[in-house]
Structures are given as C-alpha cells and as structure tokens.
Coordinates of C-alpha atoms in Angstrom, one line a residue:
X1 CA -57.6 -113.7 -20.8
X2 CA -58.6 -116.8 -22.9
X3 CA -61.2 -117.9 -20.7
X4 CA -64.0 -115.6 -19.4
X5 CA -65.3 -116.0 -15.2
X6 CA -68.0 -119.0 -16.0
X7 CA -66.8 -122.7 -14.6
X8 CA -65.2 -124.5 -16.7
X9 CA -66.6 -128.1 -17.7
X10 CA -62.6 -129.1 -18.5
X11 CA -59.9 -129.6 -16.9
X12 CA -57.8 -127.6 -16.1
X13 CA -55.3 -125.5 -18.7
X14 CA -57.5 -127.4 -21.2
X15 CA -56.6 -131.0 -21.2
X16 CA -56.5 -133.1 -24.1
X17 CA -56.9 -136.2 -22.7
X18 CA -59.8 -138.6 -24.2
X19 CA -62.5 -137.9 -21.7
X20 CA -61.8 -134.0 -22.4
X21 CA -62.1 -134.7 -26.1
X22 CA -65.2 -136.2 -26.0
X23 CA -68.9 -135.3 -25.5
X24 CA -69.1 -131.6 -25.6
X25 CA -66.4 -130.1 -23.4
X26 CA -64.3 -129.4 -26.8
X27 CA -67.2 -127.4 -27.7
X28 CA -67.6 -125.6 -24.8
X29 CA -64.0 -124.8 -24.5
X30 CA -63.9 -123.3 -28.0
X31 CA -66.8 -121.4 -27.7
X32 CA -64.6 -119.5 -24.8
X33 CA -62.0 -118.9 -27.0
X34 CA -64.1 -117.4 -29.5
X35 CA -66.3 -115.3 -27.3
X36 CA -63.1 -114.0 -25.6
X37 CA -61.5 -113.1 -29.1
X38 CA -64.6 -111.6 -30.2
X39 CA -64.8 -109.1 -27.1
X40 CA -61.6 -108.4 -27.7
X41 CA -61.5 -107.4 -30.9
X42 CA -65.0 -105.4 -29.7
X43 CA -62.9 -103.7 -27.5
X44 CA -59.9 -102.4 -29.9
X45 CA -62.9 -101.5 -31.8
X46 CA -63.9 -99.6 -29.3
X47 CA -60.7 -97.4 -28.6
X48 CA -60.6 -96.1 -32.2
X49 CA -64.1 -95.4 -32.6
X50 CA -64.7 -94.3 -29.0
X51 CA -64.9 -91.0 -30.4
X52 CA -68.4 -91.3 -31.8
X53 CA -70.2 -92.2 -28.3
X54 CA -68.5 -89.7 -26.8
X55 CA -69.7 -86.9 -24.6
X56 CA -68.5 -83.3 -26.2
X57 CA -66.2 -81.1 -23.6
X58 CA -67.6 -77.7 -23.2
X59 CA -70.6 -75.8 -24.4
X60 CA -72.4 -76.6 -27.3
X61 CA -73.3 -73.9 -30.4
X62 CA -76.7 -74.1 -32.4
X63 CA -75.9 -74.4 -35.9
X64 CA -76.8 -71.7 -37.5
X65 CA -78.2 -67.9 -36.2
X66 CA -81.4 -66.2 -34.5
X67 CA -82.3 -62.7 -36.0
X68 CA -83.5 -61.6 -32.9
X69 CA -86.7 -60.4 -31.8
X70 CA -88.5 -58.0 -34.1
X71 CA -91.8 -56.5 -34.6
X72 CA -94.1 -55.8 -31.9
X73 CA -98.0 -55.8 -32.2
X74 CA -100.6 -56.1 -29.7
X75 CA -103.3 -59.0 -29.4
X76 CA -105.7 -56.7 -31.4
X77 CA -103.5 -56.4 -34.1
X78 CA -102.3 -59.9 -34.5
X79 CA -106.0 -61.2 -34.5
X80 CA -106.9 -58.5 -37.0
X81 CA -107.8 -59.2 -40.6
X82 CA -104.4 -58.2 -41.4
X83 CA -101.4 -58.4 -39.3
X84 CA -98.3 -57.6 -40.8
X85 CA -95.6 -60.1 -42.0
X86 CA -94.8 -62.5 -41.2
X87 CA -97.0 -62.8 -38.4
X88 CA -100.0 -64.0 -40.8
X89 CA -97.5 -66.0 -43.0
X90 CA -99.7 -68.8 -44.6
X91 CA -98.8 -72.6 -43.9
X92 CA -95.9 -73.6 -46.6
X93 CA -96.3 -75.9 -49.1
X94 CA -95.3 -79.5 -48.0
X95 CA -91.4 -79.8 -47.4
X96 CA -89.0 -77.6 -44.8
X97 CA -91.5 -75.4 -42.9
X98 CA -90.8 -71.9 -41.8
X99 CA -88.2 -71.2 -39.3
X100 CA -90.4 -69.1 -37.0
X101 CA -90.3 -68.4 -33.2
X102 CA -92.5 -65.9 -31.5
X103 CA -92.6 -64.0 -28.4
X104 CA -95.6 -62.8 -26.3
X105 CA -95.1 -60.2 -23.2
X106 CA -96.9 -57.6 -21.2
X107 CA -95.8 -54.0 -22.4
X108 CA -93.6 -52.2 -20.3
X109 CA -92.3 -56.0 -18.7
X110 CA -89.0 -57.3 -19.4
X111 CA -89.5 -60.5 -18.8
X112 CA -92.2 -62.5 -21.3
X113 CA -94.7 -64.1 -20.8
X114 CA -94.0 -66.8 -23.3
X115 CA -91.9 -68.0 -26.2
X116 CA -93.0 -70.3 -28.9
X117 CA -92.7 -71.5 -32.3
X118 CA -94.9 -71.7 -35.6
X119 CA -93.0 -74.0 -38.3
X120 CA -95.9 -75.0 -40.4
X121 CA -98.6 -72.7 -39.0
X122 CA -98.8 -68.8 -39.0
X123 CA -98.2 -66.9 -35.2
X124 CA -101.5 -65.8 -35.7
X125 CA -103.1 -68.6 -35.7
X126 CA -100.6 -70.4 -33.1
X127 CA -101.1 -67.3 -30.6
X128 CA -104.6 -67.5 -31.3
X129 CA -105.1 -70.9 -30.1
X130 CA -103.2 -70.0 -27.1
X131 CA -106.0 -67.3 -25.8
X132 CA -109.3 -69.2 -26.6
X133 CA -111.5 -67.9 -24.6
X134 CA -109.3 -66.0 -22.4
X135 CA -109.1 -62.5 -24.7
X136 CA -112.0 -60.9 -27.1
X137 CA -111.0 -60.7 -30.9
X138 CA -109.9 -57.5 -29.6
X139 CA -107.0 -58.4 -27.7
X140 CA -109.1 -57.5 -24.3
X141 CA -109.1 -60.0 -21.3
X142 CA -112.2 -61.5 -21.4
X143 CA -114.8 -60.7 -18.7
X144 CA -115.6 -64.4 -17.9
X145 CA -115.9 -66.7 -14.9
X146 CA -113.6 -68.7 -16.2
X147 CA -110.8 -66.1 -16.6
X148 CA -111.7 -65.5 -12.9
X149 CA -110.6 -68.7 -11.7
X150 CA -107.7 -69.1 -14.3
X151 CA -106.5 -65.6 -12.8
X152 CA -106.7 -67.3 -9.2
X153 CA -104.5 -70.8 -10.1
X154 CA -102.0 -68.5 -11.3
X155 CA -101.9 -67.1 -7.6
X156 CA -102.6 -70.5 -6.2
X157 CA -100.8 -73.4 -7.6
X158 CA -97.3 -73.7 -7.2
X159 CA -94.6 -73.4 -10.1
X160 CA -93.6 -77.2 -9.8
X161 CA -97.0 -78.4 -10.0
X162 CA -97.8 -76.8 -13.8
X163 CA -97.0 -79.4 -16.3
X164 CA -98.6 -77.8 -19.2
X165 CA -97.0 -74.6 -20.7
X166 CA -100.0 -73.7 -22.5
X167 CA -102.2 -73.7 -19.6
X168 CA -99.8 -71.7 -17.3
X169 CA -99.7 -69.0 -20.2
X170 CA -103.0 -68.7 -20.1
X171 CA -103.6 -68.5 -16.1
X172 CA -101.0 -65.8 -15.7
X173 CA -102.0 -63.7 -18.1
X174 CA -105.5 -64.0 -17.0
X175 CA -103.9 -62.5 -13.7
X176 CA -102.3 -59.8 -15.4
X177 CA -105.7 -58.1 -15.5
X178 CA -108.3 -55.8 -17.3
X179 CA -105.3 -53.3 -18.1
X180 CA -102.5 -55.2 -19.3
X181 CA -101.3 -54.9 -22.8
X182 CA -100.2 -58.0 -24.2
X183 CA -97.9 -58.1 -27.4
X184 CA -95.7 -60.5 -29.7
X185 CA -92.5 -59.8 -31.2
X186 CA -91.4 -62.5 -34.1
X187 CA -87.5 -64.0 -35.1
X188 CA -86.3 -66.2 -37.5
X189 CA -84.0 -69.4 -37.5
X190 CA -81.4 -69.3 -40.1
X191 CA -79.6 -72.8 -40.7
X192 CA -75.8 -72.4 -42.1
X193 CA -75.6 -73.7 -45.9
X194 CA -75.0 -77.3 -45.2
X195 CA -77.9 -77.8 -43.5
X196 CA -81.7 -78.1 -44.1
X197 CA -84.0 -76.1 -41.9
X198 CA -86.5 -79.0 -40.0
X199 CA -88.5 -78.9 -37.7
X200 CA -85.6 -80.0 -34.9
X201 CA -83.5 -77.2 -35.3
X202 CA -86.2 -74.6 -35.1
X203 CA -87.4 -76.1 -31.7
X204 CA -84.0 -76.4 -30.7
X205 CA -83.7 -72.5 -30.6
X206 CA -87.0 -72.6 -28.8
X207 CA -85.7 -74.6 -26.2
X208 CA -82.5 -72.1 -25.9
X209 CA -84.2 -69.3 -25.5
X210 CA -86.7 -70.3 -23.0
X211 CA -83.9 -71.6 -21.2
X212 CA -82.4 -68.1 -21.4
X213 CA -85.5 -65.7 -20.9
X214 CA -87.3 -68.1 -18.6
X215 CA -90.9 -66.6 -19.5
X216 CA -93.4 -66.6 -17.0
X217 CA -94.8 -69.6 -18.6
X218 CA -91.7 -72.0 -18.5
X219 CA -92.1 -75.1 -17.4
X220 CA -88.7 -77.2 -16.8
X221 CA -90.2 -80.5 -16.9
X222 CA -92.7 -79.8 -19.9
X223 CA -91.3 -82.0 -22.7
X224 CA -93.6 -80.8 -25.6
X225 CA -94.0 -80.1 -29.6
X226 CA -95.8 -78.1 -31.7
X227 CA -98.9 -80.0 -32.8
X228 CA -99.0 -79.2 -36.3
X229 CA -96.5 -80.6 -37.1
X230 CA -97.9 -84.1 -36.3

C-alpha cells in the first residue's frame, strides 16, 4: 500500500493539478509515502530478526548445575559459635558473591519447610534472621505468646492470603511445636565457564527448586529478593 487508512487531503490517485501542488497537500502526500516505506522496511526488518523477540519452544535449562543438597545440622548447631562450612562462610569481598542456597526442614519430613539463598551473607546469619524470636540460641521453639499466636495463623489463615514467605516460615514452624527438630542442608550453584556467577542466576535456582519442592512456606505470588544484596 502507498497510502496508509487516514483521509486523504488530495485527490484522488494523487493529482498533480495546481491546486494539488499547492499549499501543503504535496507535503502531506509525501509524508504518506515515506511513512509507508518506512513501516515497510520495519517490517522486512522484522522477518529476519524476528528471531530475537521470539518465544523459545519447549522447556528451558539453567545454565549451569546444582550440587545438591548436603550437610545437615540442626538450629543449635547452625547458631553455634561454629557451624561447619560453609554454613558460616563470611560475606565475600565486593564482586561475584557466593553461589549459595539453603534448605530448612523438620527431621523425619520429606517435604521442607523452606528454601532460600545467601549470596553475599552467610546461611547462618540468613537462617538466623529468619527465627528472631521464634527459637532460643538453642534451636528450641521459643515459649512466647507470640509464637502462640504465630502457631495459630498458621492453622487459621488461608494459603492464598500469605504474601510474605518469611512470615509463613515462621508461623508454620511455630505450629510444628515444642518437639520438632528443625535442620538446614546447604548446595551450591555452579555457572558453566562462559558465564559469571551473579546474583540472577543463583536466585534463579532458588526459584526452580521452590517451584519443584513446594516447601511449606511457598508462596506463588511472592515476588521477592534477598535483601543483602541491595
């Protein structure tokens, strides 16, 4: 098409009569011609480089691999003076962080209770933030009025109304009781060669393997990051 769907201040098939010529209705008919050349050369553009906008077919692979899960030490021990490696890893100097996930569950329960990630922190000190107030140094639920209640909006609320992963963790391990043993396991994100390890790809592993484990604390429509790395 040489002309796009506007009305046409010409006559038609372009005249070239005097009045035509005149004014600005010369301008106006050129500018359609260009505009229509230009989309069309947009769109040719578009059919070789289509490929770069496009949607991939299929499933998708991480780059690089996931050790697995390793290690397993209880509240107690991670909030000890001196829990193994590398759950009490220091922070790394600045540059790529550490390519860190950890895992908390209830002994003898198959599915966890949560699964997070400590790029420029240790797990220690990530887990720890985690259970403020809700277990003793010793890895003991605390015997508070507060993880009374917490224990009872685990029971209460509904799963679609958590919007805080965080918080959920807390409340249902709250209502795991006075008895429960609660441990963390660690893995490590390994990027292939050609790639740098950032912050991206380590939560991007994260995101997987909630996806796949669903811990008790998941929450689909949580979008959130690990605040260190702010």
């Amino acid at each position: 098409m040489v002309y796009e769907n506007w009305p046409s201040k010409t006559h038609a098939r372009g005249c070239v009569c005097p009045r035509c010529r005149g004014g600005n209705h010369l301008i106006d008919r050129l500018a359609n011609r260009s505009l229509s050349a230009a989309l069309r050369h947009a769109q040719g553009l578009e059919s070789d480089f289509g490929y770069e906008a496009a949607t991939p077919a299929g499933s998708i692979t991480l780059p690089g691999t996931f050790s697995g899960w390793r290690g397993a030490i209880t509240l107690g021990e991670l909030f000890g003076t001196d829990p193994p490696l590398p759950f009490r890893s220091k922070s790394p100097p600045p540059g790529p962080g550490q390519g860190l996930l950890y895992r908390v569950y209830q002994e003898n329960k198959q599915r966890p209770l949560y699964i997070g990630m400590a790029y420029r922190d240790s797990i220690q000190n990530r887990v720890a933030s985690h259970f403020k107030s809700v277990t003793t140094k010793a890895g003991k639920l605390a015997k508070t009025r507060m993880v009374t209640t917490l224990a009872s909006l685990a029971k209460t609320t509904p799963m679609d109304k958590w919007r805080s992963e965080i918080a959920k963790l807390r409340a249902v391990t709250a209502a795991a009781g006075l008895n429960a043993i609660i441990k963390v396991q660690y893995g490590k994100v390994m990027p292939p060669a050609s790639l740098p390890l950032d912050a991206k790809l380590v939560h991007a592993f994260e995101s997987a393997l909630q996806v796949i484990e669903r811990p008790h604390s998941y929450v689909g429509s949580a979008r959130t990051f690990e605040a260190d790395l702010v």
